[in-house]
């Protein structure tokens, strides 16, 4: 099922667009299945859950698996920055300078340069994300941090909106991406990835489209 979905997506989505398989609230076996199907990038929202799953996945596998990129796509709490930096390869959800500075400090202490994206708010119902008009200033502040590598923007489309409203929101995000620069425009989830591709997305984040409906989040 996952393998078929993956093959279908890879046939339909242009090769330069990266697909992040979002495994939040799913067991560690979902990560293994996604990787077996061809995924190389995994997205998780909750730090504790992700740490436990990455650990059990790595222990359970017959050979060492280091060949996948771990994306943090959940809300960044500054007091968790150190653990986030230890656990993930890229943080897509930096929406305020305090979170950026906490990540910068943790990355510097770990001797890393951490790739990040700015999370934009393009939906009135979304609690997180920087307002588009404030994004260039946040980008300037984040670029001043040597241990961060700001590489573009991420946004969550308006849930339950019309196709037209979704497309308008994605165009807005694409405009901000053009201003800020970088290589990655992370737009598009299970219900709106086609609109995202039309707006120029270079990275889609897919959960239920790949794995089927998810159980309620196991919040920690
Ligand atoms: C859950 C989540 C996704 C995947 O959602 P689906 O609708 O299941 O594809 C993508 N991005 C973020 C930020 C998420 O929280």
CSV table of N, CA and C in Angstrom, one decimal, residues 109-188:
chain,number,residue,atom,x,y,z
A,109,UNK,N,26.9,24.8,20.1
A,109,UNK,CA,27.5,23.9,21.1
A,109,UNK,C,27.8,22.5,20.6
A,110,UNK,N,26.9,22.1,19.6
A,110,UNK,CA,27.1,20.8,19.0
A,110,UNK,C,28.1,20.8,17.9
A,111,UNK,N,28.6,22.0,17.5
A,111,UNK,CA,29.5,22.1,16.4
A,111,UNK,C,28.9,21.8,15.1
A,112,UNK,N,27.6,22.2,15.0
A,112,UNK,CA,26.9,22.0,13.7
A,112,UNK,C,26.5,23.3,13.1
A,113,UNK,N,26.2,23.2,11.8
A,113,UNK,CA,25.5,24.3,11.1
A,113,UNK,C,24.1,23.7,10.8
A,114,UNK,N,23.1,24.2,11.4
A,114,UNK,CA,21.7,23.6,11.3
A,114,UNK,C,20.9,24.2,10.2
A,115,UNK,N,20.5,23.4,9.2
A,115,UNK,CA,19.6,24.0,8.2
A,115,UNK,C,18.2,24.2,8.8
A,116,UNK,N,17.6,25.4,8.5
A,116,UNK,CA,16.3,25.7,9.0
A,116,UNK,C,15.5,26.4,7.9
A,117,UNK,N,14.1,26.3,8.1
A,117,UNK,CA,13.2,27.1,7.3
A,117,UNK,C,12.4,28.0,8.2
A,118,UNK,N,11.9,29.1,7.7
A,118,UNK,CA,11.0,29.9,8.4
A,118,UNK,C,9.6,29.4,8.2
A,119,UNK,N,8.9,29.2,9.3
A,119,UNK,CA,7.5,28.9,9.1
A,119,UNK,C,6.6,30.1,9.0
A,120,UNK,N,5.9,30.2,7.9
A,120,UNK,CA,5.0,31.3,7.6
A,120,UNK,C,3.6,31.0,8.0
A,121,UNK,N,2.9,32.0,8.5
A,121,UNK,CA,1.5,31.9,8.7
A,121,UNK,C,0.7,32.4,7.5
A,122,UNK,N,0.0,31.5,6.8
A,122,UNK,CA,-0.8,31.9,5.7
A,122,UNK,C,-2.2,31.5,5.8
A,123,UNK,N,-2.6,31.2,7.1
A,123,UNK,CA,-4.0,30.8,7.3
A,123,UNK,C,-4.5,31.4,8.6
A,124,UNK,N,-5.7,32.0,8.6
A,124,UNK,CA,-6.2,32.7,9.9
A,124,UNK,C,-6.3,31.7,11.0
A,125,UNK,N,-6.5,30.4,10.7
A,125,UNK,CA,-6.8,29.4,11.7
A,125,UNK,C,-5.5,28.8,12.3
A,126,UNK,N,-4.4,29.1,11.7
A,126,UNK,CA,-3.1,28.6,12.2
A,126,UNK,C,-2.6,29.4,13.4
A,127,UNK,N,-2.2,28.7,14.5
A,127,UNK,CA,-1.7,29.4,15.7
A,127,UNK,C,-0.3,29.8,15.5
A,128,UNK,N,0.5,29.1,14.6
A,128,UNK,CA,1.9,29.3,14.5
A,128,UNK,C,2.3,29.9,13.2
A,129,UNK,N,3.6,30.3,13.1
A,129,UNK,CA,4.1,30.9,11.9
A,129,UNK,C,4.2,32.4,12.0
A,130,UNK,N,5.2,32.9,11.4
A,130,UNK,CA,5.4,34.4,11.4
A,130,UNK,C,4.5,35.0,10.3
A,131,UNK,N,4.1,36.2,10.6
A,131,UNK,CA,3.2,36.8,9.5
A,131,UNK,C,4.1,37.1,8.3
A,132,UNK,N,3.6,37.0,7.1
A,132,UNK,CA,4.4,37.2,5.9
A,132,UNK,C,5.1,38.6,5.9
A,133,UNK,N,4.5,39.6,6.4
A,133,UNK,CA,5.1,40.9,6.4
A,133,UNK,C,6.3,41.0,7.4
A,134,UNK,N,6.3,40.1,8.4
A,134,UNK,CA,7.4,40.1,9.4
A,134,UNK,C,8.5,39.1,9.0
A,135,UNK,N,8.3,38.4,8.0
A,135,UNK,CA,9.3,37.3,7.6
A,135,UNK,C,10.6,37.8,7.2
A,136,UNK,N,10.7,38.9,6.4
A,136,UNK,CA,12.0,39.4,5.9
A,136,UNK,C,12.9,39.8,7.1
A,137,UNK,N,12.3,40.4,8.1
A,137,UNK,CA,13.1,40.9,9.3
A,137,UNK,C,13.6,39.6,10.1
A,138,UNK,N,12.7,38.7,10.2
A,138,UNK,CA,13.1,37.4,10.9
A,138,UNK,C,14.3,36.7,10.1
A,139,UNK,N,14.1,36.7,8.8
A,139,UNK,CA,15.2,36.1,8.0
A,139,UNK,C,16.5,36.8,8.2
A,140,UNK,N,16.5,38.2,8.3
A,140,UNK,CA,17.8,38.9,8.5
A,140,UNK,C,18.4,38.5,9.8
A,141,UNK,N,17.5,38.4,10.9
A,141,UNK,CA,18.1,38.1,12.2
A,141,UNK,C,18.6,36.6,12.2
A,142,UNK,N,17.9,35.7,11.5
A,142,UNK,CA,18.4,34.3,11.5
A,142,UNK,C,19.7,34.2,10.7
A,143,UNK,N,19.8,35.0,9.6
A,143,UNK,CA,21.0,34.9,8.8
A,143,UNK,C,22.2,35.4,9.5
A,144,UNK,N,22.0,36.2,10.6
A,144,UNK,CA,23.1,36.7,11.4
A,144,UNK,C,23.7,35.6,12.3
A,145,UNK,N,23.1,34.5,12.4
A,145,UNK,CA,23.5,33.4,13.2
A,145,UNK,C,24.4,32.4,12.4
A,146,UNK,N,25.7,32.3,12.8
A,146,UNK,CA,26.6,31.5,12.0
A,146,UNK,C,26.3,30.0,12.0
A,147,UNK,N,25.6,29.6,13.1
A,147,UNK,CA,25.4,28.2,13.3
A,147,UNK,C,24.0,27.7,12.7
A,148,UNK,N,23.4,28.7,12.0
A,148,UNK,CA,22.1,28.4,11.3
A,148,UNK,C,22.3,28.6,9.8
A,149,UNK,N,21.6,27.7,9.0
A,149,UNK,CA,21.7,27.9,7.6
A,149,UNK,C,20.2,28.1,7.1
A,150,UNK,N,19.8,29.3,7.0
A,150,UNK,CA,18.4,29.6,6.6
A,150,UNK,C,18.2,29.3,5.1
A,151,UNK,N,17.4,28.3,4.8
A,151,UNK,CA,17.3,27.8,3.4
A,151,UNK,C,15.9,28.0,2.7
A,152,UNK,N,15.0,28.7,3.3
A,152,UNK,CA,13.7,28.9,2.6
A,152,UNK,C,12.6,29.0,3.6
A,153,UNK,N,11.4,28.7,3.2
A,153,UNK,CA,10.2,28.8,4.0
A,153,UNK,C,9.3,27.6,3.9
A,154,UNK,N,8.6,27.4,5.0
A,154,UNK,CA,7.6,26.3,5.1
A,154,UNK,C,6.3,27.0,5.5
A,155,UNK,N,5.2,26.4,5.0
A,155,UNK,CA,3.9,26.9,5.4
A,155,UNK,C,2.8,25.8,5.4
A,156,UNK,N,1.8,25.9,6.2
A,156,UNK,CA,0.7,25.0,6.2
A,156,UNK,C,-0.5,25.7,5.6
A,157,UNK,N,-1.0,25.1,4.5
A,157,UNK,CA,-2.1,25.7,3.8
A,157,UNK,C,-3.4,25.8,4.7
A,158,UNK,N,-4.3,26.7,4.3
A,158,UNK,CA,-5.5,26.8,5.1
A,158,UNK,C,-6.4,25.5,5.1
A,159,UNK,N,-6.6,24.9,6.2
A,159,UNK,CA,-7.3,23.6,6.2
A,159,UNK,C,-8.8,23.8,5.9
A,160,UNK,N,-9.3,23.0,5.0
A,160,UNK,CA,-10.7,23.1,4.7
A,160,UNK,C,-11.1,24.3,3.8
A,161,UNK,N,-10.1,25.0,3.3
A,161,UNK,CA,-10.4,26.1,2.4
A,161,UNK,C,-10.7,25.7,1.0
A,162,UNK,N,-11.3,26.6,0.2
A,162,UNK,CA,-11.6,26.2,-1.2
A,162,UNK,C,-10.2,26.1,-1.9
A,163,UNK,N,-10.3,25.4,-3.1
A,163,UNK,CA,-9.0,25.3,-3.9
A,163,UNK,C,-8.5,26.6,-4.2
A,164,UNK,N,-9.4,27.6,-4.5
A,164,UNK,CA,-8.9,28.9,-4.9
A,164,UNK,C,-8.2,29.6,-3.8
A,165,UNK,N,-8.8,29.5,-2.6
A,165,UNK,CA,-8.2,30.2,-1.4
A,165,UNK,C,-6.9,29.5,-1.0
A,166,UNK,N,-6.8,28.2,-1.2
A,166,UNK,CA,-5.6,27.5,-0.9
A,166,UNK,C,-4.5,28.0,-1.9
A,167,UNK,N,-4.9,28.1,-3.1
A,167,UNK,CA,-3.9,28.5,-4.1
A,167,UNK,C,-3.4,29.9,-3.9
A,168,UNK,N,-4.3,30.8,-3.5
A,168,UNK,CA,-3.9,32.2,-3.1
A,168,UNK,C,-3.0,32.2,-2.0
A,169,UNK,N,-3.3,31.4,-0.9
A,169,UNK,CA,-2.4,31.4,0.2
A,169,UNK,C,-1.0,30.8,-0.2
A,170,UNK,N,-1.0,29.8,-1.1
A,170,UNK,CA,0.3,29.3,-1.5
A,170,UNK,C,1.1,30.3,-2.4
A,171,UNK,N,0.4,31.1,-3.2
A,171,UNK,CA,1.1,32.1,-4.0
A,171,UNK,C,1.7,33.2,-3.0
A,172,UNK,N,1.0,33.5,-2.0
A,172,UNK,CA,1.6,34.4,-1.0
A,172,UNK,C,2.9,33.9,-0.4
A,173,UNK,N,2.8,32.6,0.0
A,173,UNK,CA,4.0,32.0,0.5
A,173,UNK,C,5.2,32.0,-0.5
A,174,UNK,N,4.8,31.7,-1.8
A,174,UNK,CA,5.8,31.7,-2.8
A,174,UNK,C,6.5,33.0,-3.0
A,175,UNK,N,5.7,34.1,-2.8
A,175,UNK,CA,6.2,35.4,-2.9
A,175,UNK,C,7.2,35.8,-1.8
A,176,UNK,N,6.8,35.3,-0.6
A,176,UNK,CA,7.8,35.6,0.5
A,176,UNK,C,9.0,34.8,0.3
A,177,UNK,N,8.9,33.5,-0.2
A,177,UNK,CA,10.1,32.7,-0.4
A,177,UNK,C,11.0,33.4,-1.4
A,178,UNK,N,10.5,34.0,-2.4
A,178,UNK,CA,11.3,34.7,-3.4
A,178,UNK,C,12.1,35.9,-2.8
A,179,UNK,N,11.4,36.6,-1.8
A,179,UNK,CA,12.1,37.7,-1.1
A,179,UNK,C,13.2,37.2,-0.2
A,180,UNK,N,12.9,36.1,0.5
A,180,UNK,CA,13.9,35.6,1.5
A,180,UNK,C,15.0,34.8,0.8
A,181,UNK,N,14.7,34.0,-0.2
A,181,UNK,CA,15.7,33.3,-0.9
A,181,UNK,C,15.9,31.9,-0.2
A,182,UNK,N,16.9,31.1,-0.8
A,182,UNK,CA,17.1,29.8,-0.3
A,182,UNK,C,16.7,28.8,-1.4
A,183,UNK,N,16.8,27.5,-1.1
A,183,UNK,CA,16.5,26.5,-2.1
A,183,UNK,C,15.1,25.8,-1.8
A,184,UNK,N,14.6,26.0,-0.7
A,184,UNK,CA,13.4,25.1,-0.3
A,184,UNK,C,12.2,25.9,0.0
A,185,UNK,N,11.1,25.6,-0.7
A,185,UNK,CA,9.8,26.1,-0.5
A,185,UNK,C,8.9,24.8,-0.1
A,186,UNK,N,8.7,24.7,1.2
A,186,UNK,CA,8.1,23.5,1.8
A,186,UNK,C,6.6,23.8,1.9
A,187,UNK,N,5.8,23.3,0.9
A,187,UNK,CA,4.4,23.6,0.8
A,187,UNK,C,3.7,22.4,0.3
A,188,UNK,N,2.6,22.1,0.9
A,188,UNK,CA,1.7,21.0,0.4
A,188,UNK,C,1.7,19.8,1.3
